[in-house]
XYZ file of C-alpha atoms in Angstrom:
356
model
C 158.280 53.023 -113.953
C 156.300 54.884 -111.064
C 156.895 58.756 -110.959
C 159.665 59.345 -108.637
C 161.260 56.171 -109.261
C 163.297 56.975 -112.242
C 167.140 56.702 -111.997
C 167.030 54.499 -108.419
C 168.877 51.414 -109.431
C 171.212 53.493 -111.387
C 171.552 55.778 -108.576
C 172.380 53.236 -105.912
C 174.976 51.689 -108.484
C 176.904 55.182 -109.108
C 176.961 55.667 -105.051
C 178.662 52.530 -104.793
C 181.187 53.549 -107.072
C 181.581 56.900 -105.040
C 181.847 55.295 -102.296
C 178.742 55.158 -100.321
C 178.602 54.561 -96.568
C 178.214 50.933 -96.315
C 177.369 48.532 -93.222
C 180.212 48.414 -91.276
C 181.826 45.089 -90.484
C 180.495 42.811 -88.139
C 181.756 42.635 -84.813
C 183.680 46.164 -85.488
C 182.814 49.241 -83.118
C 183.776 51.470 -80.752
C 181.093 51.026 -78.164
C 181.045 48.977 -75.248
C 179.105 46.620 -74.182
C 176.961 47.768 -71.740
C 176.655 51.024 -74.761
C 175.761 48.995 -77.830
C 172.989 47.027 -75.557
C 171.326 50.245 -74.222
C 170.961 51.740 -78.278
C 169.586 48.189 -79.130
C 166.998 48.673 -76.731
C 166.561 52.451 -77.378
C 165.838 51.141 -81.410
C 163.851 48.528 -80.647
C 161.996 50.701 -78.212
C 161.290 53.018 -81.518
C 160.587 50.202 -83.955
C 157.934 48.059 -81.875
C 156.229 52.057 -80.849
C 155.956 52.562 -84.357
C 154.717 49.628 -85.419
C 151.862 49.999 -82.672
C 151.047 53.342 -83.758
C 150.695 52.072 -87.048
C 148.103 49.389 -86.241
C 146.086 52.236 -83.631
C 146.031 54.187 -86.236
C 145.161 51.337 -88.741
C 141.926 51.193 -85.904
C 141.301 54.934 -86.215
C 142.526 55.929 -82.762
C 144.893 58.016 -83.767
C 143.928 60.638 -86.586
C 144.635 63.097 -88.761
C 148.340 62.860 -89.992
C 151.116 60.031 -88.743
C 154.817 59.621 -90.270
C 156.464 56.867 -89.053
C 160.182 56.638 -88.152
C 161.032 52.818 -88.396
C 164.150 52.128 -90.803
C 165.530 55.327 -89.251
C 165.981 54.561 -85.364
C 169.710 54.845 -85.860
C 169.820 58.817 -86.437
C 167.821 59.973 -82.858
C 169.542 56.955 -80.858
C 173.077 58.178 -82.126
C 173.119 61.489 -81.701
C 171.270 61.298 -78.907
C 174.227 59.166 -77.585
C 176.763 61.837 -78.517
C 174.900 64.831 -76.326
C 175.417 65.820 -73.148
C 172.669 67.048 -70.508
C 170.752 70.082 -71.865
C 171.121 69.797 -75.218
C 168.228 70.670 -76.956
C 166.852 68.812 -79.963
C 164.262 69.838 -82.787
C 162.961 68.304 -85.531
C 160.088 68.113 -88.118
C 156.783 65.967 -87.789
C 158.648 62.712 -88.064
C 159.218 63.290 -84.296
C 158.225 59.583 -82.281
C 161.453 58.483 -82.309
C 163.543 61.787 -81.162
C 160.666 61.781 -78.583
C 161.445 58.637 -77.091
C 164.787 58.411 -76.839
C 165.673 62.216 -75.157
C 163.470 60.707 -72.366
C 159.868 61.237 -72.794
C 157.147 58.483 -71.362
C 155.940 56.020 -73.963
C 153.043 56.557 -72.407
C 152.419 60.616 -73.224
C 153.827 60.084 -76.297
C 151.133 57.638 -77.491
C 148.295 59.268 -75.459
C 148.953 62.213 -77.695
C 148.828 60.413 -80.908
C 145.301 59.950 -79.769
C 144.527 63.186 -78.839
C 144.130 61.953 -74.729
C 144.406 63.842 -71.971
C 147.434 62.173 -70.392
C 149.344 63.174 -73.981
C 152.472 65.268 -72.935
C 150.686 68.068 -74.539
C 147.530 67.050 -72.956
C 146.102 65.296 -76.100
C 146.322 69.088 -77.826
C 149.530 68.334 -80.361
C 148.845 65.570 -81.585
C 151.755 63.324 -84.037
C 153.284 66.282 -85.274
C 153.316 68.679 -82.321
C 154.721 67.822 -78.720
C 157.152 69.176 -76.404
C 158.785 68.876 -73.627
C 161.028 71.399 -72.276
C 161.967 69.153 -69.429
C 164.020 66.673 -71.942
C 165.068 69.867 -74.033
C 163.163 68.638 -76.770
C 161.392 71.636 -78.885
C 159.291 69.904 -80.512
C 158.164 68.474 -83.669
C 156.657 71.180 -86.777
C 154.847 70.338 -89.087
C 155.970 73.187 -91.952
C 158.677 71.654 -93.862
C 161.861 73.404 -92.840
C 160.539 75.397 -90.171
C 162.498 73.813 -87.193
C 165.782 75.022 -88.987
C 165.629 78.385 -88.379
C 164.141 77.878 -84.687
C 166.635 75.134 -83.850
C 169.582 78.096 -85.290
C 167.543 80.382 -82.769
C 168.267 78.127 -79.908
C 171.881 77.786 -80.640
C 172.115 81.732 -80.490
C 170.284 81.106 -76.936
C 172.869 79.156 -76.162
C 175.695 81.175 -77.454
C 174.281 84.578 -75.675
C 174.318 82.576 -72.528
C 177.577 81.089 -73.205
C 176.069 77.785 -71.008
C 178.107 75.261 -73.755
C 175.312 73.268 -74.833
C 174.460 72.411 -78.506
C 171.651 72.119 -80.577
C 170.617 69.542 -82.682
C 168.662 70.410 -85.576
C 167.166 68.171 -87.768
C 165.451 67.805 -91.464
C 164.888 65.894 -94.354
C 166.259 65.935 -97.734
C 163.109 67.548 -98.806
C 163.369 70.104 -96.332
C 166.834 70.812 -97.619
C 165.216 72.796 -100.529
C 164.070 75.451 -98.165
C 164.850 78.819 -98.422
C 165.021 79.220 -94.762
C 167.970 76.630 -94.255
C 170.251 78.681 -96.354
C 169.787 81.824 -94.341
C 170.132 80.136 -90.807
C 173.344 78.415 -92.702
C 174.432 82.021 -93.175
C 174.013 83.468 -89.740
C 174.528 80.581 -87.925
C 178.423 80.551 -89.209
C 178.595 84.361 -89.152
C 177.747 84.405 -85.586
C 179.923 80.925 -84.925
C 176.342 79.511 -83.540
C 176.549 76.177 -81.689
C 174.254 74.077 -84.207
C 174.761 70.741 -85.589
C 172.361 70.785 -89.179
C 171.615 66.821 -88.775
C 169.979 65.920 -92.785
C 168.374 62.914 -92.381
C 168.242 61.776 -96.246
C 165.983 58.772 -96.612
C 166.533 59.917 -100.488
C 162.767 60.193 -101.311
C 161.496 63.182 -99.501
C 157.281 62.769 -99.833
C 157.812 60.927 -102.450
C 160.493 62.038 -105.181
C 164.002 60.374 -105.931
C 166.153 62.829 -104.903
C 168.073 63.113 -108.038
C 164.997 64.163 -109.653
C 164.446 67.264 -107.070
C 168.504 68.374 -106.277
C 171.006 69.198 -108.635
C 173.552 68.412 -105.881
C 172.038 65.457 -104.469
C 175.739 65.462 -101.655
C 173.558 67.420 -98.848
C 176.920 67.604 -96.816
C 178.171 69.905 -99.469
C 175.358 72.721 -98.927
C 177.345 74.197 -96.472
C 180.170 74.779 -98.621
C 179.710 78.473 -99.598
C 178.965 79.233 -95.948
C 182.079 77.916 -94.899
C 180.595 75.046 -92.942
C 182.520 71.813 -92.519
C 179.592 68.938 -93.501
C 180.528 64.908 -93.499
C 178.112 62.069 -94.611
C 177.244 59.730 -92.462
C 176.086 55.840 -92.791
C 172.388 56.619 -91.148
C 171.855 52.521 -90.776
C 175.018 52.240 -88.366
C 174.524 53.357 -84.942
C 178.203 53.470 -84.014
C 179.004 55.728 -87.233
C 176.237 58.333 -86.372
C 177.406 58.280 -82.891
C 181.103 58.962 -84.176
C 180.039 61.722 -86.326
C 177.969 63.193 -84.150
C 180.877 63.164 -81.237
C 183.063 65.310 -83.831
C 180.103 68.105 -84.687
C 179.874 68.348 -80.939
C 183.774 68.767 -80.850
C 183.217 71.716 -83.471
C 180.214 73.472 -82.278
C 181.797 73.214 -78.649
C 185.183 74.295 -79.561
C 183.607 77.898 -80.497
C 184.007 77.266 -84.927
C 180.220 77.537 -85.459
C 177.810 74.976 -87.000
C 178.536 71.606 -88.686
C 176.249 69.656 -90.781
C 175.705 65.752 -90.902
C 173.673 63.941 -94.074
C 172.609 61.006 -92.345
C 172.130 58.224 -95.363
C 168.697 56.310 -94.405
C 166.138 54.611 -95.669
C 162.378 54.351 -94.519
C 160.281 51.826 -94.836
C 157.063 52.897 -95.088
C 155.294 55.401 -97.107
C 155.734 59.522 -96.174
C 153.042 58.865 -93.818
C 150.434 55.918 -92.971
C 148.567 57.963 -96.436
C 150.953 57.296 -98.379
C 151.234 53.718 -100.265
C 154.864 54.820 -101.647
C 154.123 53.498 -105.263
C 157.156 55.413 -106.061
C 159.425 52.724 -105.609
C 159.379 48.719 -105.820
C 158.980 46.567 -103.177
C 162.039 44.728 -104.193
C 164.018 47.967 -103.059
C 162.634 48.209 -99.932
C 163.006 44.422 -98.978
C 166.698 44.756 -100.158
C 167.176 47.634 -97.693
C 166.052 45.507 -94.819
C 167.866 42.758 -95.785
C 171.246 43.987 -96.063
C 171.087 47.422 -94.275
C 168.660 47.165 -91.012
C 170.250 48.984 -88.129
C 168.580 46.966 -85.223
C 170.021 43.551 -86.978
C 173.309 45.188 -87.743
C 173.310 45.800 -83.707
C 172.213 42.019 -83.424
C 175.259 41.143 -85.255
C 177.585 43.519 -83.685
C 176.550 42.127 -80.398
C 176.698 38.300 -81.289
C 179.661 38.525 -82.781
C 181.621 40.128 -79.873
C 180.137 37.699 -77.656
C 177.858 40.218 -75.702
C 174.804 38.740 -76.072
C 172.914 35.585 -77.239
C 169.759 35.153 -79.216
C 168.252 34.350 -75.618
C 169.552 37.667 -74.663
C 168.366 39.697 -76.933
C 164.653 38.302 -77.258
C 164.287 39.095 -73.375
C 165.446 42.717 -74.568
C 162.670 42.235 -77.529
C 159.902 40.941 -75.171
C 160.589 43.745 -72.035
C 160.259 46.546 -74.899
C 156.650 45.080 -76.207
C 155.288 45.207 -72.900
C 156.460 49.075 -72.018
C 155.013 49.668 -75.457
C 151.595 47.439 -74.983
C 150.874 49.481 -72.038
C 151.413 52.786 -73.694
C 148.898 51.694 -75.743
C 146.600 50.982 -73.373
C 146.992 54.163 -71.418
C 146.521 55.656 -74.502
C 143.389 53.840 -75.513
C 141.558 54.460 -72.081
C 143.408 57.845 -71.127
C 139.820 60.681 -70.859
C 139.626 62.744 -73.378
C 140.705 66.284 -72.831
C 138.196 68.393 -71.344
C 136.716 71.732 -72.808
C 138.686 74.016 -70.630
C 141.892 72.940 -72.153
C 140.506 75.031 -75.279
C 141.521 78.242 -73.223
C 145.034 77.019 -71.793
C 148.309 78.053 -73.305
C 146.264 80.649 -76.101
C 147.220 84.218 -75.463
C 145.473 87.472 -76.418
C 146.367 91.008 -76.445
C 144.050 92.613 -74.937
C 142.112 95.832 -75.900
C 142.775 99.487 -74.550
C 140.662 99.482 -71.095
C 139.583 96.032 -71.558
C 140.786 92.656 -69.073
C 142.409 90.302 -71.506
């Protein structure tokens, strides 16, 4: 048995028995119609990106590091649904998804996975770093854990101001080891800070079961001896991550401090396009898709309340590949940056009696 792979099948048997978040049943949810369509598109939208990005970088366009999102598209289109304007969002370097759906073009996104001048950070970020203050998004980090303590920071923003918005802060259940989360979980509820702790567990981290890495592998319950109120979620069901993220918004609003959501997910491909995940079998990840997919459990949802057809939804399926074939394209023949950018956004201090 591969490293990392010891105790799944056991595992998934025992969180049955607990309980688990399971797929909901078809043709059961609380979102309309005109709702349910708009996060089919948004997770379709992230699906066919990533699978683009995978084949650019499959070409070498896009270097250095890539971590793809697809088997997760539920978490970002959910919460996302549950914010209101000015919310601010931050997350690790599994960022393309929370990219696209707070707003930002398809077409900087992908420009700055190859480094282009027309990336929304002007081809400088790359996967793991953009931003956008316009959409409130503050960006993706690539040190494990390190958006926890910032995305606590802008909840105290928010707080001092007393302007009612939220932050969403997201990390993985690798991240969830850090030392950092514990003390933004402690001054987060000792200041009642407005910040929703959003775990997304895909229960392999880079690469390690998570019973092999946690002693308490509930990530809902790390809150406990803060005094923070935690639930966990069903990450494959739209609907339920919209739900739960409604009531942390409810809490953080209502002035009782931070809440934190363990989104249950599952990603398909490796940690990132480096990674063959030999950790686990094939046949795991097949049965995943097969029973647990959160685009075709929106498919069903939708067919079964009579919203849409098959006809329906592959004109949805066939609009999305052409917004993302031509953010591939701008991003294939977008200029490279020039030199000067080198000099923009750096700061130096200058010396006594020198111009900086």
């Amino acid at each position: 048995m591969a490293r990392g792979q010891t105790g799944t099948a056991g595992r998934r048997k025992a969180n049955e028995s607990e309980g688990a978040p399971k797929k909901a049943a078809a043709a059961t949810t609380s979102a309309t119609k005109e709702q349910l369509l708009e996060y089919y598109r948004q997770m379709l939208l992230i699906r066919r990106f990533e699978e683009r990005a995978g084949q650019l970088y499959g070409m070498g366009l896009i270097g250095g590091f890539c971590h793809l999102y697809i088997g997760q598209e539920a978490i970002a289109v959910g919460c996302q649904a549950a914010k209101r304007p000015g919310d601010q969002m931050i997350t690790g370097y599994r960022d393309h998804g929370h990219m696209l759906v707070c707003g930002m073009d398809p077409k900087e996104v992908m420009a700055e996975l190859t480094g282009r001048s027309g990336g929304s950070s002007r081809g400088k970020g790359g996967s793991m770093h953009m931003f956008s203050t316009e959409a409130a998004f503050y960006g993706g980090h690539g040190i494990v854990g390190a958006q926890v303590s910032l995305g606590t920071g802008l909840a105290f923003a928010n707080a001092y101001r007393g302007d009612g918005k939220v932050s969403f802060a997201y990390y993985g259940d690798g991240a969830a080891n850090q030392g950092q989360v514990y003390e933004s979980f402690n001054m987060a509820q000792v200041w009642k800070l407005p910040v929703i702790y959003c775990i997304e567990n895909n229960e392999y981290a880079m690469g390690t079961a998570i019973d092999r890495s946690s002693s308490e592998t509930k990530l809902y319950k790390r809150g406990i001896s803060f005094n923070i109120p935690g639930e966990e979620v069903d990450g494959m069901d739209v609907t339920a991550v919209k739900a739960a993220a409604e009531r942390a918004c409810a809490h953080c609003r209502a002035g009782n401090g931070p809440y934190i959501l363990e989104l249950k997910t599952y990603r398909y491909r490796g940690h990132s396009m480096s990674d063959p995940a030999k950790y686990r079998t094939r046949e795991e990840v097949d049965e995943v898709r097969k029973t647990r997919d959160p685009i075709d459990h929106c498919e069903e949802l939708l067919e079964k309340n009579g919203w849409a057809d098959e006809a329906a939804l592959k004109a949805i399926d066939a609009d999305v590949k052409r917004i993302v074939a031509e953010a591939a394209e701008f991003a294939r023949t977008s200029p490279e940056p020039d030199p000067s950018e080198l000099y923009t956004n750096v700061y130096t201090v200058a010396a006594e009696g020198a111009k900086a």
